[in-house]
Each structure stands twice: as C-alpha cells, then as structure tokens.
Tab-separated table of C-alpha atoms (C1' of nucleotides) in Angstrom:
chain	number	residue	atom	x	y	z
A	127	UNK	CA	-1.432	-5.549	-29.857
A	128	UNK	CA	-3.362	-2.733	-28.340
A	129	UNK	CA	-5.855	-5.114	-26.836
A	130	UNK	CA	-9.460	-5.644	-27.562
A	131	UNK	CA	-10.993	-2.420	-28.687
A	132	UNK	CA	-10.878	0.174	-25.999
A	133	UNK	CA	-13.916	1.974	-27.320
A	134	UNK	CA	-15.953	-1.156	-26.823
A	135	UNK	CA	-14.658	-1.546	-23.297
A	136	UNK	CA	-15.581	2.026	-22.515
A	137	UNK	CA	-19.048	1.477	-23.853
A	138	UNK	CA	-19.413	-1.659	-21.787
A	139	UNK	CA	-18.288	0.319	-18.752
A	140	UNK	CA	-20.885	2.944	-19.532
A	141	UNK	CA	-23.604	0.321	-19.615
A	142	UNK	CA	-22.407	-1.231	-16.387
A	143	UNK	CA	-22.554	2.120	-14.617
A	144	UNK	CA	-25.991	2.872	-15.949
A	145	UNK	CA	-27.108	-0.483	-14.690
A	146	UNK	CA	-25.611	0.288	-11.288
A	147	UNK	CA	-27.197	3.697	-11.167
A	148	UNK	CA	-23.843	5.456	-11.242
A	149	UNK	CA	-22.471	7.907	-13.749
A	150	UNK	CA	-19.411	7.364	-15.880
A	151	UNK	CA	-18.706	11.046	-16.322
A	152	UNK	CA	-16.274	12.417	-18.877
A	153	UNK	CA	-13.551	12.722	-16.293
A	154	UNK	CA	-13.979	9.168	-15.105
A	155	UNK	CA	-14.183	7.933	-18.642
A	156	UNK	CA	-10.936	9.641	-19.540
A	157	UNK	CA	-9.181	8.112	-16.553
A	158	UNK	CA	-10.521	4.691	-17.393
A	159	UNK	CA	-9.331	5.160	-20.936
A	160	UNK	CA	-5.818	5.933	-19.693
A	161	UNK	CA	-5.801	2.838	-17.518
A	162	UNK	CA	-7.054	0.688	-20.374
A	163	UNK	CA	-4.407	1.889	-22.794
A	164	UNK	CA	-1.483	0.924	-20.626
A	165	UNK	CA	0.070	-2.495	-20.726
A	166	UNK	CA	1.712	-1.995	-17.358
A	167	UNK	CA	0.109	-0.909	-14.102
A	168	UNK	CA	0.089	2.847	-13.666
A	169	UNK	CA	0.426	4.772	-10.440
A	170	UNK	CA	-1.952	7.543	-9.474
A	171	UNK	CA	0.667	10.158	-10.258
A	172	UNK	CA	1.510	8.688	-13.634
A	173	UNK	CA	-2.162	8.886	-14.446
A	174	UNK	CA	-2.290	12.391	-13.089
A	175	UNK	CA	0.547	13.498	-15.341
A	176	UNK	CA	-1.224	12.125	-18.351
A	177	UNK	CA	-4.530	13.563	-17.327
A	178	UNK	CA	-3.031	17.007	-16.918
A	179	UNK	CA	-2.314	17.242	-20.620
A	180	UNK	CA	-6.020	17.388	-21.361
A	181	UNK	CA	-7.348	18.752	-18.121
A	182	UNK	CA	-5.264	21.453	-16.612
A	183	UNK	CA	-7.222	21.579	-13.388
A	184	UNK	CA	-6.257	18.031	-12.449
A	185	UNK	CA	-4.641	17.618	-9.038
A	186	UNK	CA	-4.196	14.554	-6.824
A	187	UNK	CA	-7.751	14.476	-5.482
A	188	UNK	CA	-9.017	14.521	-9.038
A	189	UNK	CA	-7.360	11.285	-9.917
A	190	UNK	CA	-7.918	9.566	-6.597
A	191	UNK	CA	-11.609	10.277	-6.681
A	192	UNK	CA	-11.925	9.019	-10.192
A	193	UNK	CA	-10.000	5.888	-9.290
A	194	UNK	CA	-12.138	5.320	-6.212
A	195	UNK	CA	-15.196	5.474	-8.375
A	196	UNK	CA	-13.770	3.104	-10.959
A	197	UNK	CA	-12.716	0.643	-8.291
A	198	UNK	CA	-16.103	0.686	-6.612
A	199	UNK	CA	-17.675	-0.008	-9.939
A	200	UNK	CA	-15.320	-2.912	-10.632
A	201	UNK	CA	-13.722	-1.271	-13.611
A	202	UNK	CA	-10.245	-0.954	-12.162
A	203	UNK	CA	-8.179	-2.863	-9.633
A	204	UNK	CA	-5.689	-1.462	-7.240
A	205	UNK	CA	-2.515	-3.509	-6.863
A	206	UNK	CA	-1.461	-2.884	-3.293
A	207	UNK	CA	2.079	-4.077	-3.753
A	208	UNK	CA	2.707	-1.579	-6.454
A	209	UNK	CA	0.415	1.226	-5.377
A	210	UNK	CA	-0.735	1.056	-8.942
A	211	UNK	CA	-3.826	0.433	-10.979
A	212	UNK	CA	-4.856	-1.880	-13.771
A	213	UNK	CA	-8.059	-2.321	-15.685
A	214	UNK	CA	-10.371	-5.029	-14.548
A	215	UNK	CA	-10.012	-7.781	-16.996
A	216	UNK	CA	-13.327	-9.241	-16.903
A	217	UNK	CA	-16.960	-9.502	-17.592
A	218	UNK	CA	-17.033	-11.505	-14.445
A	219	UNK	CA	-19.277	-10.785	-11.555
A	220	UNK	CA	-16.379	-10.290	-9.235
A	221	UNK	CA	-16.174	-12.992	-6.756
A	222	UNK	CA	-12.560	-12.416	-5.928
A	223	UNK	CA	-9.510	-11.912	-7.962
A	224	UNK	CA	-5.897	-12.811	-7.531
A	225	UNK	CA	-2.962	-11.105	-9.162
A	226	UNK	CA	0.312	-12.457	-10.487
A	227	UNK	CA	2.947	-9.747	-10.565
A	228	UNK	CA	6.031	-10.411	-12.667
A	229	UNK	CA	8.936	-8.485	-11.249
A	230	UNK	CA	10.901	-8.996	-14.429
A	231	UNK	CA	8.569	-7.550	-17.037
A	232	UNK	CA	6.177	-5.779	-14.725
A	233	UNK	CA	3.000	-7.234	-16.098
A	234	UNK	CA	0.176	-8.173	-13.826
A	235	UNK	CA	-2.169	-11.017	-14.624
A	236	UNK	CA	-5.594	-11.195	-13.103
A	237	UNK	CA	-6.973	-14.573	-12.085
A	238	UNK	CA	-10.247	-15.693	-10.721
A	239	UNK	CA	-9.279	-19.034	-9.345
A	240	UNK	CA	-11.926	-20.843	-7.398
A	241	UNK	CA	-9.484	-23.215	-5.801
A	242	UNK	CA	-7.859	-20.213	-4.179
A	243	UNK	CA	-11.020	-18.383	-3.230
A	244	UNK	CA	-12.571	-21.539	-1.830
A	245	UNK	CA	-9.479	-22.259	0.227
A	246	UNK	CA	-9.511	-18.712	1.569
A	247	UNK	CA	-13.186	-18.888	2.423
A	248	UNK	CA	-12.613	-22.156	4.235
A	249	UNK	CA	-9.607	-20.843	6.152
A	250	UNK	CA	-11.528	-17.753	7.229
A	251	UNK	CA	-14.644	-19.681	8.181
A	252	UNK	CA	-12.612	-22.099	10.282
A	253	UNK	CA	-11.566	-19.138	12.433
A	254	UNK	CA	-14.953	-17.479	12.585
A	255	UNK	CA	-13.699	-14.660	10.408
A	256	UNK	CA	-16.104	-12.982	8.007
A	257	UNK	CA	-14.157	-11.668	5.043
A	258	UNK	CA	-15.358	-8.658	3.153
A	259	UNK	CA	-12.483	-8.208	0.794
A	260	UNK	CA	-9.542	-10.372	-0.187
A	261	UNK	CA	-6.180	-9.163	-1.372
A	262	UNK	CA	-4.141	-11.866	-3.022
A	263	UNK	CA	-1.016	-10.877	-4.881
A	264	UNK	CA	1.876	-13.103	-5.868
A	265	UNK	CA	5.259	-11.689	-6.738
A	266	UNK	CA	7.328	-13.818	-9.032
A	267	UNK	CA	8.231	-14.516	-12.619
A	268	UNK	CA	5.697	-14.978	-15.363
A	269	UNK	CA	5.874	-17.863	-17.817
A	270	UNK	CA	7.673	-15.707	-20.364
A	271	UNK	CA	10.312	-14.400	-17.996
A	272	UNK	CA	11.026	-17.533	-15.976
A	273	UNK	CA	14.045	-19.661	-16.864
A	274	UNK	CA	12.548	-22.557	-18.833
A	275	UNK	CA	13.545	-25.488	-16.691
A	276	UNK	CA	12.636	-23.691	-13.504
A	277	UNK	CA	9.071	-23.302	-14.605
A	278	UNK	CA	7.920	-25.174	-17.669
A	279	UNK	CA	5.054	-23.444	-19.425
A	280	UNK	CA	1.641	-24.760	-18.544
A	281	UNK	CA	0.457	-27.905	-20.252
A	282	UNK	CA	-0.906	-26.817	-23.630
A	283	UNK	CA	-4.433	-25.630	-23.414
B	223	UNK	CA	-2.707	-9.737	28.735
B	224	UNK	CA	0.697	-8.581	27.613
B	225	UNK	CA	1.365	-11.737	25.666
B	226	UNK	CA	3.863	-14.430	26.180
B	227	UNK	CA	6.964	-12.977	27.681
B	228	UNK	CA	8.560	-10.443	25.452
B	229	UNK	CA	11.994	-10.990	26.897
B	230	UNK	CA	11.827	-14.618	25.853
B	231	UNK	CA	10.764	-13.651	22.371
B	232	UNK	CA	13.644	-11.214	22.109
B	233	UNK	CA	16.061	-13.894	23.221
B	234	UNK	CA	14.642	-16.321	20.703
B	235	UNK	CA	15.078	-13.634	18.042
B	236	UNK	CA	18.659	-13.186	19.133
B	237	UNK	CA	19.350	-16.897	18.714
B	238	UNK	CA	17.651	-16.955	15.323
B	239	UNK	CA	19.827	-14.111	14.074
B	240	UNK	CA	22.969	-15.721	15.392
B	241	UNK	CA	21.993	-18.882	13.586
B	242	UNK	CA	21.452	-16.871	10.402
B	243	UNK	CA	24.745	-15.050	10.755
B	244	UNK	CA	23.037	-11.712	11.203
B	245	UNK	CA	23.185	-9.319	14.129
B	246	UNK	CA	20.253	-8.271	16.243
B	247	UNK	CA	21.830	-4.992	17.283
B	248	UNK	CA	20.516	-2.840	20.091
B	249	UNK	CA	18.637	-0.619	17.689
B	250	UNK	CA	16.977	-3.535	15.973
B	251	UNK	CA	16.195	-5.145	19.255
B	252	UNK	CA	14.528	-2.007	20.512
B	253	UNK	CA	12.412	-1.760	17.388
B	254	UNK	CA	11.423	-5.410	17.653
B	255	UNK	CA	10.536	-4.843	21.264
B	256	UNK	CA	8.235	-1.986	20.282
B	257	UNK	CA	6.533	-4.123	17.684
B	258	UNK	CA	6.115	-6.988	20.111
B	259	UNK	CA	4.542	-4.829	22.786
B	260	UNK	CA	1.760	-3.555	20.613
B	261	UNK	CA	-1.502	-5.392	20.257
B	262	UNK	CA	-2.345	-3.534	17.075
B	263	UNK	CA	-0.222	-3.138	13.958
B	264	UNK	CA	2.031	-0.079	14.074
B	265	UNK	CA	3.045	2.126	11.203
B	266	UNK	CA	6.645	3.070	10.580
B	267	UNK	CA	6.036	6.572	11.843
B	268	UNK	CA	4.299	5.402	14.980
B	269	UNK	CA	7.340	3.281	15.675
B	270	UNK	CA	9.574	6.186	14.857
B	271	UNK	CA	7.808	8.414	17.352
B	272	UNK	CA	8.241	5.855	20.065
B	273	UNK	CA	11.809	5.189	19.141
B	274	UNK	CA	12.643	8.891	19.301
B	275	UNK	CA	11.975	8.965	23.019
B	276	UNK	CA	14.992	6.800	23.640
B	277	UNK	CA	17.051	7.577	20.593
B	278	UNK	CA	17.049	11.172	19.587
B	279	UNK	CA	18.903	10.569	16.363
B	280	UNK	CA	16.118	8.458	14.913
B	281	UNK	CA	14.792	9.560	11.536
B	282	UNK	CA	12.763	7.712	8.903
B	283	UNK	CA	15.645	5.726	7.432
B	284	UNK	CA	16.492	4.526	10.909
B	285	UNK	CA	13.192	2.818	11.350
B	286	UNK	CA	12.827	1.605	7.800
B	287	UNK	CA	16.231	-0.019	7.878
B	288	UNK	CA	15.510	-1.721	11.147
B	289	UNK	CA	12.191	-2.957	9.832
B	290	UNK	CA	13.770	-4.231	6.633
B	291	UNK	CA	16.198	-6.230	8.690
B	292	UNK	CA	13.500	-7.646	10.936
B	293	UNK	CA	11.373	-8.593	7.967
B	294	UNK	CA	14.232	-10.314	6.180
B	295	UNK	CA	14.910	-12.271	9.314
B	296	UNK	CA	11.271	-13.283	9.628
B	297	UNK	CA	10.764	-11.485	12.891
B	298	UNK	CA	8.241	-8.988	11.631
B	299	UNK	CA	5.601	-8.933	8.923
B	300	UNK	CA	4.536	-6.003	6.871
B	301	UNK	CA	0.807	-5.718	6.324
B	302	UNK	CA	0.484	-4.120	2.922
B	303	UNK	CA	-3.091	-3.126	3.318
B	304	UNK	CA	-2.300	-1.083	6.380
B	305	UNK	CA	1.245	0.017	5.673
B	306	UNK	CA	1.893	-1.309	9.114
B	307	UNK	CA	3.907	-3.927	10.916
B	308	UNK	CA	3.228	-6.777	13.287
B	309	UNK	CA	5.471	-9.299	14.980
B	310	UNK	CA	5.811	-12.657	13.355
B	311	UNK	CA	3.782	-15.016	15.368
B	312	UNK	CA	5.635	-18.104	14.909
B	313	UNK	CA	8.370	-20.532	15.424
B	314	UNK	CA	7.488	-21.698	11.984
B	315	UNK	CA	9.857	-21.972	9.123
B	316	UNK	CA	7.928	-19.547	7.041
B	317	UNK	CA	6.328	-21.194	4.176
B	318	UNK	CA	3.783	-18.515	3.572
B	319	UNK	CA	1.491	-16.657	5.811
B	320	UNK	CA	-1.937	-15.198	5.415
B	321	UNK	CA	-3.413	-12.369	7.433
B	322	UNK	CA	-6.914	-11.711	8.686
B	323	UNK	CA	-7.472	-8.022	9.325
B	324	UNK	CA	-10.463	-7.057	11.425
B	325	UNK	CA	-11.595	-3.612	10.456
B	326	UNK	CA	-13.660	-3.330	13.602
B	327	UNK	CA	-11.075	-3.939	16.273
B	328	UNK	CA	-7.961	-3.578	14.172
B	329	UNK	CA	-6.331	-6.812	15.166
B	330	UNK	CA	-4.474	-8.877	12.644
B	331	UNK	CA	-4.292	-12.643	12.881
B	332	UNK	CA	-1.544	-14.571	11.185
B	333	UNK	CA	-2.336	-17.900	9.587
B	334	UNK	CA	-0.286	-20.516	7.919
B	335	UNK	CA	-2.961	-22.392	6.089
B	336	UNK	CA	-1.781	-25.090	3.766
B	337	UNK	CA	-5.061	-25.304	1.937
B	338	UNK	CA	-4.524	-21.719	0.883
B	339	UNK	CA	-0.866	-21.979	0.058
B	340	UNK	CA	-1.382	-25.185	-1.889
B	341	UNK	CA	-4.210	-23.624	-3.871
B	342	UNK	CA	-2.030	-20.624	-4.639
B	343	UNK	CA	0.871	-22.775	-5.709
B	344	UNK	CA	-1.413	-24.768	-7.979
B	345	UNK	CA	-2.983	-21.677	-9.501
B	346	UNK	CA	0.427	-20.181	-10.191
B	347	UNK	CA	1.863	-23.389	-11.598
B	348	UNK	CA	-1.084	-23.794	-13.941
B	349	UNK	CA	-0.106	-20.497	-15.564
B	350	UNK	CA	3.616	-21.141	-15.621
B	351	UNK	CA	4.142	-18.496	-12.973
B	352	UNK	CA	6.966	-18.942	-10.480
B	353	UNK	CA	6.024	-17.245	-7.236
B	354	UNK	CA	8.655	-15.852	-4.972
B	355	UNK	CA	6.454	-14.198	-2.430
B	356	UNK	CA	2.772	-14.359	-1.653
B	357	UNK	CA	0.717	-11.618	-0.079
B	358	UNK	CA	-2.623	-12.727	1.217
B	359	UNK	CA	-4.623	-10.387	3.366
B	360	UNK	CA	-8.308	-10.596	4.118
B	361	UNK	CA	-10.270	-7.618	5.369
B	362	UNK	CA	-13.309	-8.440	7.400
B	363	UNK	CA	-14.634	-9.030	10.871
B	364	UNK	CA	-13.015	-11.319	13.384
B	365	UNK	CA	-14.977	-13.874	15.364
B	366	UNK	CA	-15.285	-11.496	18.278
B	367	UNK	CA	-16.530	-8.540	16.279
B	368	UNK	CA	-18.827	-10.307	13.824
B	369	UNK	CA	-22.565	-10.379	14.523
B	370	UNK	CA	-23.147	-13.868	15.912
B	371	UNK	CA	-25.568	-15.288	13.386
B	372	UNK	CA	-23.624	-13.898	10.467
B	373	UNK	CA	-20.568	-15.851	11.444
B	374	UNK	CA	-20.871	-18.462	14.132
B	375	UNK	CA	-17.636	-19.054	15.989
B	376	UNK	CA	-15.597	-21.975	14.748
B	377	UNK	CA	-16.561	-25.415	15.868
B	378	UNK	CA	-15.000	-25.893	19.273
B	379	UNK	CA	-11.384	-26.797	19.079
C	131	DA	C1'	47.586	0.432	10.770
C	132	DT	C1'	45.083	-0.558	7.082
C	133	DG	C1'	41.334	-2.118	4.698
C	134	DC	C1'	36.806	-4.224	4.543
C	135	DG	C1'	32.148	-5.166	5.718
C	136	DT	C1'	28.332	-3.848	8.260
C	137	DA	C1'	25.643	-0.577	10.855
C	138	DT	C1'	24.212	3.949	11.959
C	139	DG	C1'	23.847	9.037	11.447
C	140	DA	C1'	22.357	12.968	8.939
C	141	DT	C1'	20.119	15.690	5.377
C	142	DA	C1'	17.172	16.096	1.854
C	143	DT	C1'	13.522	14.930	-0.989
C	144	DA	C1'	10.353	11.780	-3.426
C	145	DA	C1'	6.105	9.420	-3.722
C	146	DT	C1'	1.602	8.432	-2.180
C	147	DA	C1'	-2.787	10.007	-0.227
C	148	DT	C1'	-6.412	12.747	2.187
C	149	DA	C1'	-9.034	16.782	4.392
C	150	DG	C1'	-12.215	20.306	3.883
C	151	DA	C1'	-14.558	24.217	2.038
C	152	DA	C1'	-16.906	26.062	-1.864
C	153	DA	C1'	-18.702	26.352	-6.414
C	154	DG	C1'	-21.155	24.254	-10.542
C	155	DC	C1'	-24.850	21.765	-12.413
C	156	DG	C1'	-28.644	18.942	-13.342
C	157	DT	C1'	-33.386	17.514	-11.772
C	158	DC	C1'	-37.470	17.488	-9.890
C	159	DA	C1'	-41.173	18.572	-6.559
C	160	DT	C1'	-43.616	22.334	-5.418
D	94	DA	C1'	-39.611	29.000	-12.537
D	95	DT	C1'	-37.407	28.427	-8.604
D	96	DG	C1'	-35.264	26.772	-4.974
D	97	DA	C1'	-33.783	22.774	-2.488
D	98	DC	C1'	-31.214	18.641	-3.012
D	99	DG	C1'	-27.667	15.469	-4.507
D	100	DC	C1'	-23.728	14.638	-6.983
D	101	DT	C1'	-19.520	16.067	-9.165
D	102	DT	C1'	-15.785	18.909	-9.633
D	103	DT	C1'	-12.485	22.663	-8.236
D	104	DC	C1'	-9.124	24.557	-5.268
D	105	DT	C1'	-5.895	24.889	-1.585
D	106	DA	C1'	-3.526	22.853	1.755
D	107	DT	C1'	-1.496	19.227	4.189
D	108	DA	C1'	-0.753	14.499	5.895
D	109	DT	C1'	1.441	10.164	5.401
D	110	DT	C1'	4.648	6.910	3.703
D	111	DA	C1'	9.183	5.929	1.767
D	112	DT	C1'	13.802	6.397	-0.427
D	113	DA	C1'	18.349	8.448	-2.137
D	114	DT	C1'	22.716	9.795	-0.920
D	115	DC	C1'	26.687	10.731	1.458
D	116	DA	C1'	29.169	10.703	5.744
D	117	DT	C1'	30.689	8.564	10.055
D	118	DA	C1'	31.598	4.864	13.307
D	119	DC	C1'	32.820	0.331	14.746
D	120	DG	C1'	34.583	-4.480	14.765
D	121	DC	C1'	37.680	-7.415	13.084
D	122	DA	C1'	40.892	-9.824	9.983
D	123	DT	C1'	45.051	-9.176	7.515
DNA sequence: ATGCGTATGATATAATATAGAAAGCGTCAT
DNA sequence: ATGACGCTTTCTATATTATATCATACGCAT
C-alpha cells in the first residue's frame, strides 16, 4: 500500500507553501516526493543518493537546504535519534508531535497527543521555562512487533 | 559555584558501579570528572581534547567507549539535540528524564516529571507501543533568560 | 601457565553536517 | 529596458560526529 496518493500530497504541499508565501521549487518538490515514497525514515545521504540519479549536481548542501525548507514548512520531520527524515503525517496545525520509533521494524509513528503536550507545557511552566520546540521520541516496539502478552494491542477502536 | 563537591560525586559513582558489578576505571573516572566539572554540555570531541592533555593515547573510540559506559551506568546523559553530554543529576533510580535546553545560555536542566512520563506511557500504551527508552528534550528559554512578562518565574517554592 | 573476560590502544574510515563565495533568475520600481 | 534586489541553486571545501576492526594488556580463576 503505497499510501494515500502522493500526487495529492504534493499538491497540498504546494498550496500550503503558497499560503505561507514560500516556494515549493522543483528541487524541493522532488525531495519531498522521495521522502513521501519511503515507508521507512531516510537519512540525508540516502536521499542524496536517490536525488543524484535525476540531478547530477546534487551534493550535501543541496539536500540539507531542501530538507531545512521542508521542515520549516512543516512538510517533513527530522527524527533526531535516527538522524533521518519522515514526511509530516498531517493536516494538523502543528502543535507538537511525538514519535514512536520501533527498533524492530524501523517504522516511525507520528502522534499528536495532547495529554503529552499538556504535561510538557505544565512541567516547563512550573520551572519558568519557555519552550520553543519539543522533541519527544520513544524507542521501543510497535504493536505489530511486540510479543503479544507483553503489549496487548490497543482496545479496538 | 563549582557545584556540590565533585570528589563526593565521583565516590558515589564508584559505589554505584561496585553495586552494579561494573568497574569505574581510572579512564572512566577521569572522563566523568571532566563532565562533572563543566557547567555546559560538552561534546565528545571537546571531552577528547581535554582528555588528551593527560592521556596522549586518547582517540575518538576512547572517549566514546567511556561515555557509553557512563551512560549505561546512569552517570551521564546524552543530549541528542546537542550531540553533547551532561552529568546525571540525580540519586534517582532513573525512571525517565526530561531535559530543558536553554538556547540563550546553553544550560540544560534535568527533570524527572511524572506528569510527563505518565502521559507518555499512556500515549504509548494506547497504541500498543512498548517503550524501552524515552527521549524528551525541550528547546527554549530558561527562567533566567526569558523576558520577564513572557514567562514569569515559577510560583515561589 | 593457560584461558577467559574485560578494558584499552591503535589505525582507519564512515556518516553526518556546515561554511562561504559566486552565479542564475525572476520581478518590479524607476 | 535595465539595474537593483531577493531568493535559489551551484560549487568547492571542510568541519563535526561516530564506528569498525584488530591488536595488546591486565586481572583473575582454573
């Protein structure tokens, strides 16, 4: 399952950038496309290798600049633990996200859990700390990879 | 203020390792000492440079191995966002920690906030995810660096 | 003394990321 | 139309962070 229509996601990204007054250039669009097509997180150099096949001039700054742009525009997330990148899942207006990293199958799930973000906001506020960006990443085993009786799948919903 | 007695912290570390059946060798002790003396987080190569002055044979694996040991023994934390290391604050039995990184003054504060860890555990459980390690790091401004009316200091306590 | 586990030494290289200068290319005010 | 500006891309070089691999040393139990 190649996921929900990459072309549509690219078009949505285009609209978002227009709205933000930024440009989703061809280069950036190609990089976003590569990120969207992958099931697993990709590193900058994996992306670079792929990019090189269509754009011979590509070098590390090429990909890092494109990724910086995509991250600023909330189209891509950087997973610090992996030094790797995944598409942003969501239509959401980006409060905060949390990531569940399965070290068995390598997939990363994006959450936007208000219980977590509220707890973080409260913990920060209690210390007079003004957060500007949160990084929340859990290593572990996803529902599919975990031994069944260790972690029963979530109640059906 | 050089902080609470580094020698005592080293001795406590020694006892902890003995209890764990691991050895706080001279090399590891020296590296821990370097980490303890710094107010700011130090990168592996900053530590390496300092270590070289007393141990000419030191090379990258030297420092990375020492750090791995110290981290496994809960004596040091790695701050992913900074690729840098700080001493573990605590006597605590290491449930989970969270870190507040001030990008003005560079200090990192370690928390052990149960509101946060409970919220994370709940969020993970709800998706059938079994966490093995949590990374929670907030970038922002500490109470000292934040403009006063943006973030009033915590209620006196 | 031998063998085993753990720690350290030594060399090389891999992987990740940024700096900085210059050229291309629209666009838009004059 | 042109030239000044802003943004993007190119190009070259280098900085920073991290690991692989094999060899050597040391303590200690058999």
